[in-house]
Coordinates of N, CA and C in Angstrom, one line a residue:
X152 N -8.6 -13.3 -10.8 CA -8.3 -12.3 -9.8 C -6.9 -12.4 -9.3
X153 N -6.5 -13.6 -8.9 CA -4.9 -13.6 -8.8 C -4.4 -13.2 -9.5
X154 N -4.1 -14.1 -11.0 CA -3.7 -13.8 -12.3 C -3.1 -11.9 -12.0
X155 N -4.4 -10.8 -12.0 CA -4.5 -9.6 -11.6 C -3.9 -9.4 -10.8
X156 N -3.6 -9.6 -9.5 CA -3.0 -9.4 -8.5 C -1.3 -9.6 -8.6
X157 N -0.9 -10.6 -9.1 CA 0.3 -11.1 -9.6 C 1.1 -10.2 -10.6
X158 N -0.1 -10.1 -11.3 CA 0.8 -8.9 -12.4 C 1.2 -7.9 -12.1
X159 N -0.3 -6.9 -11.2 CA -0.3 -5.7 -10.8 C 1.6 -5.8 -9.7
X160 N 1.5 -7.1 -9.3 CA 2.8 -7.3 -8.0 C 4.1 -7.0 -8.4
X161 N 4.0 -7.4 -10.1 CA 5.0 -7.6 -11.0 C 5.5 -6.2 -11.3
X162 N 4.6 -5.6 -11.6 CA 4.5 -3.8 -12.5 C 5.0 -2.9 -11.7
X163 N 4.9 -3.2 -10.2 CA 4.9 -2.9 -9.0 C 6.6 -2.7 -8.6
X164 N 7.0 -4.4 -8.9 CA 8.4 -4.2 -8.4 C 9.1 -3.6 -9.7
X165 N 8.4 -3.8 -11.1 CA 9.4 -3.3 -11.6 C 9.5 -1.7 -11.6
X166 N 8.3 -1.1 -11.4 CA 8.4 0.5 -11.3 C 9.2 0.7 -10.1
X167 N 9.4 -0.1 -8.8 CA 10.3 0.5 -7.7 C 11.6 0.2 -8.3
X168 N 12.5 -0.9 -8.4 CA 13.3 -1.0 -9.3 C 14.1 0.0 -9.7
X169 N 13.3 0.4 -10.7 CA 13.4 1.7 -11.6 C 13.6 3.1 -10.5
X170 N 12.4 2.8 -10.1 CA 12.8 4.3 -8.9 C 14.2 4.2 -8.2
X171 N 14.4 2.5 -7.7 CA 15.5 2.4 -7.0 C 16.8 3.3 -7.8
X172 N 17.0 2.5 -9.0 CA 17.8 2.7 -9.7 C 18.1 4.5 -10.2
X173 N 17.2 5.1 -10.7 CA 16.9 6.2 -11.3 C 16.5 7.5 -10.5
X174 N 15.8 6.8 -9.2 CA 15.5 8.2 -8.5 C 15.8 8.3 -6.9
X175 N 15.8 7.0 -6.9 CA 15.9 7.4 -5.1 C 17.1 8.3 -4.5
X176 N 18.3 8.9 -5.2 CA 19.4 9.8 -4.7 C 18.5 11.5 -5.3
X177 N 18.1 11.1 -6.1 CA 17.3 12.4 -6.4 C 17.1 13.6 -5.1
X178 N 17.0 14.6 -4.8 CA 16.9 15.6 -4.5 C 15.1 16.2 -4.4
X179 N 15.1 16.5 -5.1 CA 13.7 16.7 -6.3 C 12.5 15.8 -5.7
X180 N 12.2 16.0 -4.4 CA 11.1 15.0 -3.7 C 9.8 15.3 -3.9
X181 N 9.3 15.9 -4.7 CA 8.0 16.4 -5.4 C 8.2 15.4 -6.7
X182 N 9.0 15.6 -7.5 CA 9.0 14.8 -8.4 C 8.9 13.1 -8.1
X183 N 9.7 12.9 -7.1 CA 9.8 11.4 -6.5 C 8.2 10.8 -6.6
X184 N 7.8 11.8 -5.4 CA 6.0 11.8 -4.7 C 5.6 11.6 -6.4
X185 N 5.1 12.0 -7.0 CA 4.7 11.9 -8.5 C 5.1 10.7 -9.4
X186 N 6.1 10.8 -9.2 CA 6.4 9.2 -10.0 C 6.1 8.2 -9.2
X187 N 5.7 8.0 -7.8 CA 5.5 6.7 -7.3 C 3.8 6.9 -7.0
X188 N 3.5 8.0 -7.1 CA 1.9 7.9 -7.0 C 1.1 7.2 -8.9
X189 N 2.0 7.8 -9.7 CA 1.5 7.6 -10.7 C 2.1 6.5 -11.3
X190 N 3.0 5.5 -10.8 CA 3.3 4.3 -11.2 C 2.3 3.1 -10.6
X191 N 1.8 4.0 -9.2 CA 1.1 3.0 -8.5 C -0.3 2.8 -9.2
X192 N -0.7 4.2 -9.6 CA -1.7 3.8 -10.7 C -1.7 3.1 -12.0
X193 N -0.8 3.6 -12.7 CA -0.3 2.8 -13.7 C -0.5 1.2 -14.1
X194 N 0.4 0.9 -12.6 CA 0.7 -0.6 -12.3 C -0.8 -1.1 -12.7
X195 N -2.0 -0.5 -11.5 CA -3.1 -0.9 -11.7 C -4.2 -1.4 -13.0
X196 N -3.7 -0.3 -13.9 CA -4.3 -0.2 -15.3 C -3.6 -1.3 -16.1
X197 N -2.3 -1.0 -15.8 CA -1.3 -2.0 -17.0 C -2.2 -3.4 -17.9
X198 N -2.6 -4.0 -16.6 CA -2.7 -5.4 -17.1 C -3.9 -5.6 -17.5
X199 N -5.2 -4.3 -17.5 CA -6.1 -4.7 -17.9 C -5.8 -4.2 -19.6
X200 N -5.0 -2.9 -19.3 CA -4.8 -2.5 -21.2 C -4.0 -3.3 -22.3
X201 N -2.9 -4.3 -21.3 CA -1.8 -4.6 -22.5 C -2.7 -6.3 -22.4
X202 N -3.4 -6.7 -21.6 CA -3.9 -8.1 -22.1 C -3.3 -9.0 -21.3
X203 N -2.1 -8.7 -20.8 CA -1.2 -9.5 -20.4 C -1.5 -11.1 -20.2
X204 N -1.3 -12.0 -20.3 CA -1.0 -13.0 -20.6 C 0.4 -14.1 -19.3
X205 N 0.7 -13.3 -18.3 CA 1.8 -13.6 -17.6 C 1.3 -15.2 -17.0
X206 N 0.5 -15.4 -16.4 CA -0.1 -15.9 -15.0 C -1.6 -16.4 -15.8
X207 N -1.4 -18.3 -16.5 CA -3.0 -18.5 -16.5 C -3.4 -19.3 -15.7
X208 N -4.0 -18.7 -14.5 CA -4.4 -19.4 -13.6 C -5.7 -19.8 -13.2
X209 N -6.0 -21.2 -13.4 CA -7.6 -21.3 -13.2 C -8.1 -21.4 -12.1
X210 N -9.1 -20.4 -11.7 CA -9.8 -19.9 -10.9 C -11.0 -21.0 -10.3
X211 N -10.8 -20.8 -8.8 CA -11.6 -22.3 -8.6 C -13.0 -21.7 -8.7
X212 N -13.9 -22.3 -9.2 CA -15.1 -21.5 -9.2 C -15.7 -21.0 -10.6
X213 N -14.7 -21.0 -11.3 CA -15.2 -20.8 -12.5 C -15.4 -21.8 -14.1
X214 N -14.8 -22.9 -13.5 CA -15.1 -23.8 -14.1 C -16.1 -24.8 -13.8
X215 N -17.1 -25.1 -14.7 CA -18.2 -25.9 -14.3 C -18.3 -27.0 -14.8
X216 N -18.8 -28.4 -14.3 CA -18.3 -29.7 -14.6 C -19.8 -30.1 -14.9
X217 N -20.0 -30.8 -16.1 CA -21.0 -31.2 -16.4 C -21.3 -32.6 -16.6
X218 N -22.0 -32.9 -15.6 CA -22.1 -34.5 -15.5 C -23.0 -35.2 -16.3
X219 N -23.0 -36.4 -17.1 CA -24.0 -36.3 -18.0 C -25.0 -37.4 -17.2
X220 N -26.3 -37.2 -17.4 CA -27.6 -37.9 -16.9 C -27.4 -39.6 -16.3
X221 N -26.7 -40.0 -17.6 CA -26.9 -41.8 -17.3 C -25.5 -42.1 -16.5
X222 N -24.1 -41.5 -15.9 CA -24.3 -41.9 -14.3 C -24.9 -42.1 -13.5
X223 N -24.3 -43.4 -12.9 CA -24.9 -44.2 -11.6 C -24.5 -43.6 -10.3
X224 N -25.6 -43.7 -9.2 CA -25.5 -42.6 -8.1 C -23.8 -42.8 -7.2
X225 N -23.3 -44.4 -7.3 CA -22.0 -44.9 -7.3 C -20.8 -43.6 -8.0
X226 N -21.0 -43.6 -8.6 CA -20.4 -42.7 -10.1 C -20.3 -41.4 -9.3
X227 N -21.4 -40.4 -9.2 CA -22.0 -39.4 -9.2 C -21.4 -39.2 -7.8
X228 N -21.5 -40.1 -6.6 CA -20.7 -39.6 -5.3 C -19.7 -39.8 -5.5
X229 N -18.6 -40.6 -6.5 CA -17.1 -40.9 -6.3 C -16.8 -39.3 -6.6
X230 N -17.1 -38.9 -7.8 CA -17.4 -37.8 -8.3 C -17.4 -36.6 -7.3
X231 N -18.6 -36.0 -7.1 CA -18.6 -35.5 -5.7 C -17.9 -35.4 -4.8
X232 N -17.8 -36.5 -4.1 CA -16.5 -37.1 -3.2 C -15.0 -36.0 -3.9
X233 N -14.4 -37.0 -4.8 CA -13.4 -36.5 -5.5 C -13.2 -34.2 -5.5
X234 N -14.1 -34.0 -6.0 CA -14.2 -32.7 -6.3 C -14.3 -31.7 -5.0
X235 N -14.3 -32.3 -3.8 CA -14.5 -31.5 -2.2 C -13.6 -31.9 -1.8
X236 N -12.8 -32.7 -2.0 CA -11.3 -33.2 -1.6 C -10.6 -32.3 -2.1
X237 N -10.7 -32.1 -3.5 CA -9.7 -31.3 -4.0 C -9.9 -29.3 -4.1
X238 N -11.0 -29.4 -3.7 CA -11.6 -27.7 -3.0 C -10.9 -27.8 -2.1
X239 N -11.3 -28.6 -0.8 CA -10.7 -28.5 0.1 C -9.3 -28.1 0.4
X240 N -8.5 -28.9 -0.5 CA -6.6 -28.9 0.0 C -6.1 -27.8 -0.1
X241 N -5.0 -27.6 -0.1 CA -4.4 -26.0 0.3 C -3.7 -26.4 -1.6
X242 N -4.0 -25.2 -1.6 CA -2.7 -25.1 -2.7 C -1.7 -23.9 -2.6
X243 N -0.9 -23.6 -3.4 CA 0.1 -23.0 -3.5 C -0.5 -21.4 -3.5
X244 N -1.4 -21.3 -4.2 CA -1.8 -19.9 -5.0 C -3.0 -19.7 -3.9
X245 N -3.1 -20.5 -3.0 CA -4.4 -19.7 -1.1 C -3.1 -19.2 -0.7
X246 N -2.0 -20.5 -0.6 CA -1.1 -19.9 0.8 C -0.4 -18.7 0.3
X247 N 0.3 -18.6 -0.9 CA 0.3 -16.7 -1.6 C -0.9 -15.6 -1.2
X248 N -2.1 -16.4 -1.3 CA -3.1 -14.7 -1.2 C -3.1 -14.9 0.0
X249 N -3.0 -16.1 0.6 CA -3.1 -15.4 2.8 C -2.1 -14.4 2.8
X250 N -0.7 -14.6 2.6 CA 0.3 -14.1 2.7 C 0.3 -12.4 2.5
X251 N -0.3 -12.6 1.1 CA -0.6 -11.3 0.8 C -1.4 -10.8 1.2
X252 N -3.0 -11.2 1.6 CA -3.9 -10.4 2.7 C -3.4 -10.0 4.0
X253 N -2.4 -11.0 4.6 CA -1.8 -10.8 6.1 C -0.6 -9.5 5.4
X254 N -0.1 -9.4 4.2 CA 1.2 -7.9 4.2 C -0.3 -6.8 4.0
X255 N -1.5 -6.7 3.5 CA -2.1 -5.9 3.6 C -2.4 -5.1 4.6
X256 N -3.1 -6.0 5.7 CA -3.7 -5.8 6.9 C -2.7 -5.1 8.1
X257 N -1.4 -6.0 8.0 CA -0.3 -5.3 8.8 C 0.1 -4.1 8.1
X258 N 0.0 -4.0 7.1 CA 0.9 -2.2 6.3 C -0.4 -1.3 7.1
X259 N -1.6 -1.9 6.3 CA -3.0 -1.0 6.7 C -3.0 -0.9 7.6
X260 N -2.2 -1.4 8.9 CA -2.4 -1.0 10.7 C -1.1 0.0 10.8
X261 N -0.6 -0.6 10.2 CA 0.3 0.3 10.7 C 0.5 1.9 10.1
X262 N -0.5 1.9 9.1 CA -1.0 3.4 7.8 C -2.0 4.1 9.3
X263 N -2.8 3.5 9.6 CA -4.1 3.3 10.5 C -3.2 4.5 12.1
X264 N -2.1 3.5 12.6 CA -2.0 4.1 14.3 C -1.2 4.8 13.9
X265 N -0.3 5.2 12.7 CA 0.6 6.4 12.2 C -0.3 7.6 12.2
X266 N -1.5 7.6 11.5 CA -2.4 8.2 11.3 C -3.1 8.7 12.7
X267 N -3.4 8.1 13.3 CA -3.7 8.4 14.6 C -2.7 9.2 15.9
X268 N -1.9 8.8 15.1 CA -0.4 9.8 16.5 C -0.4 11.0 15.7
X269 N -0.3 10.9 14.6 CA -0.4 12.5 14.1 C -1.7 13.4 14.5
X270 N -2.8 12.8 14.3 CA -4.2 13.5 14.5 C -4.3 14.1 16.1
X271 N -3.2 12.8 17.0 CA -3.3 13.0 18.6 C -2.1 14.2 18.8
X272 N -0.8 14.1 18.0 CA 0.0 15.4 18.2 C -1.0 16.4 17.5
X273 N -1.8 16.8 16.6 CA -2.3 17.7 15.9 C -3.2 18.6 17.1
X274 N -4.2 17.4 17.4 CA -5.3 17.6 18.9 C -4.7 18.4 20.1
X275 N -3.7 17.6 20.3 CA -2.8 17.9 21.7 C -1.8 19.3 21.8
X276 N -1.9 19.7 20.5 CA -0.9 21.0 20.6 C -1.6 22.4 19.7
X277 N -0.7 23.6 20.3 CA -1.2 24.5 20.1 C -1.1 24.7 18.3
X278 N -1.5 25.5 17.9 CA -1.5 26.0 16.5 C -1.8 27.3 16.2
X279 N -0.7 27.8 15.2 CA -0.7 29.1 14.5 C -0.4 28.6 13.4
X280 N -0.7 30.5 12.7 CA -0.3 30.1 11.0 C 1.1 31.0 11.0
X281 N 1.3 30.5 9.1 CA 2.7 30.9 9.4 C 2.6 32.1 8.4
X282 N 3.1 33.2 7.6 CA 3.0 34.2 7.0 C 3.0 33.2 5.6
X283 N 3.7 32.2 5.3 CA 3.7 31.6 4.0 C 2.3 30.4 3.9
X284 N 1.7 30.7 4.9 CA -0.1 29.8 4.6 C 0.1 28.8 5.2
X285 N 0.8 27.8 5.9 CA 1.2 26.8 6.8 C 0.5 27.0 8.1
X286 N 0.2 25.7 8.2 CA -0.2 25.8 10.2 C 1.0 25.2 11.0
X287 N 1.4 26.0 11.9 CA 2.8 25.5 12.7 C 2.0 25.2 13.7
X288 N 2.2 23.6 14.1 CA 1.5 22.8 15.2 C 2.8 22.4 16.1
X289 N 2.9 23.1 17.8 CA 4.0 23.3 18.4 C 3.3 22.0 19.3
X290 N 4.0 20.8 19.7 CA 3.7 19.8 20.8 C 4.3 20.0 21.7
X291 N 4.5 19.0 23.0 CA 5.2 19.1 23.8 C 6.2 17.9 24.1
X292 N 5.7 17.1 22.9 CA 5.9 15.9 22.9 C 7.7 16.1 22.3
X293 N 8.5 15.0 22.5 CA 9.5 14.8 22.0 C 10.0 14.1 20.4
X294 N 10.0 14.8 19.6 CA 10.1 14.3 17.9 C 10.3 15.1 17.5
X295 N 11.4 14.7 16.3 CA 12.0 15.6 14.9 C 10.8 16.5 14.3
X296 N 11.1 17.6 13.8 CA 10.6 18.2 12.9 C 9.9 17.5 11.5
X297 N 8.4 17.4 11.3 CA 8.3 17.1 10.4 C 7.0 17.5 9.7
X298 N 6.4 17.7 8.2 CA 5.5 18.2 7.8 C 4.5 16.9 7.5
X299 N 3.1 17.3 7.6 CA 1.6 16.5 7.2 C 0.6 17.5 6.2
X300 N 0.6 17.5 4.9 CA 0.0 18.2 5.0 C 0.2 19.9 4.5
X301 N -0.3 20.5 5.1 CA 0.1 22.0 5.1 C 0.1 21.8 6.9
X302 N 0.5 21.4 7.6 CA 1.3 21.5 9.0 C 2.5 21.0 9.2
X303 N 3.1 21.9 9.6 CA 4.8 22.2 10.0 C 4.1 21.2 11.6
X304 N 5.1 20.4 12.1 CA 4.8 20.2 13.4 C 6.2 19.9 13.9
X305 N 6.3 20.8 15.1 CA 7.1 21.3 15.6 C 7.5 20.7 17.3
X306 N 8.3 20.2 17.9 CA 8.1 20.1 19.3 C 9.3 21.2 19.6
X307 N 8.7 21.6 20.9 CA 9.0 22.4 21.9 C 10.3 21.8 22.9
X308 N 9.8 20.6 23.0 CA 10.9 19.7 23.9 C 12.1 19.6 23.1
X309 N 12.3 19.8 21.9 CA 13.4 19.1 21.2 C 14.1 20.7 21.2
X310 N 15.7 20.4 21.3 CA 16.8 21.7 21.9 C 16.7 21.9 20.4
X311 N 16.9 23.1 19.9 CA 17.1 23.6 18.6 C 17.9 24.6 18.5
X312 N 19.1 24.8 17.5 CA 19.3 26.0 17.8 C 18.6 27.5 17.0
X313 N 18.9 28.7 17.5 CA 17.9 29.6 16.9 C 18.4 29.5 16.0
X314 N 19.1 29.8 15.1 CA 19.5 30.1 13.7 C 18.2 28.7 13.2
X315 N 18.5 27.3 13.4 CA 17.7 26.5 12.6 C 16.4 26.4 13.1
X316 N 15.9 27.4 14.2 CA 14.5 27.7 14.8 C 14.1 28.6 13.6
X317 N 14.6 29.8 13.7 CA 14.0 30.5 12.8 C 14.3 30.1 11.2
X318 N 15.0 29.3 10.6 CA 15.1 28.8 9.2 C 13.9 27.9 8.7
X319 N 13.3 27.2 10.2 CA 12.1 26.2 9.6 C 10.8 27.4 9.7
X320 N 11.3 27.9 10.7 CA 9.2 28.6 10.8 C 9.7 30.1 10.2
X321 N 10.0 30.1 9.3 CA 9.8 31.2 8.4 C 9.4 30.7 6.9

């Protein structure tokens, strides 16, 4: 499962990379949205299809130790003993997946209360449609112009001039 994770990390930076290099001045932000949605899947598949071989890391848990009968119970606890010592210790490849669980949890909170100020501007303000099938969501709140969606959301508070009033909501 690391192994997997590592690669997928790998596939990951190299498709941004590439975006860095190749698309990020691009114009064309539909196309952008498309290449990083479908690299992200990509990434995912890669390393089950090509076999990859990057990262062999053995997995605690999956190796099973077979002790054979005629050890002495001496033997059998050094043993023992030995093998929960070495569960126990930290190694290199926990303190990576904490790492990586703790960049999960913080991205996921911060995906989480992004998501929730939009839903509370969405709640909080009035709404029409627009002749082109859009819902223009007007707040009172103070923030830039920006779209979610098929909603334009628009504040009221912010000075605009008409010319670029009537350029967005048409």
């Amino acid at each position: 499962m690391i192994s997997y994770i590592l690669e997928v990390s790998i596939c990951w930076l190299g498709f941004y990379l590439l975006y860095l290099v190749l698309l990020s001045k691009e114009t064309f932000f539909k196309l952008n949205r498309w290449y990083l949605i479908a690299t992200l899947i990509l990434s995912l598949c890669i390393p089950f299809s090509a076999n990859l071989t990057i990262f062999s890391v053995e997995e605690e848990g999956l190796s099973n130790y077979l002790v054979p009968v005629t050890y002495t119970v001496d033997i059998l606890e050094a043993t023992v003993e030995a093998h929960s010592n070495e569960r126990n210790s930290f190694n290199l490849l926990s303190i990576l997946f904490g790492i990586y669980l703790l960049g999960v949890m913080v991205t996921g909170g911060r995906l989480l209360k992004g998501l929730a100020q939009i839903y509370s501007l969405y709640k909080n303000a009035k709404r029409s449609s627009t002749p082109q099938g859009y819902i223009l969501v007007q707040t009172n709140k103070v923030h830039l112009p920006f779209s979610f969606f098929n909603c334009l959301f628009w504040s009221e508070s912010m000075p605009m001039m008409t010319v670029e009033n009537e350029n967005i909501r048409q």
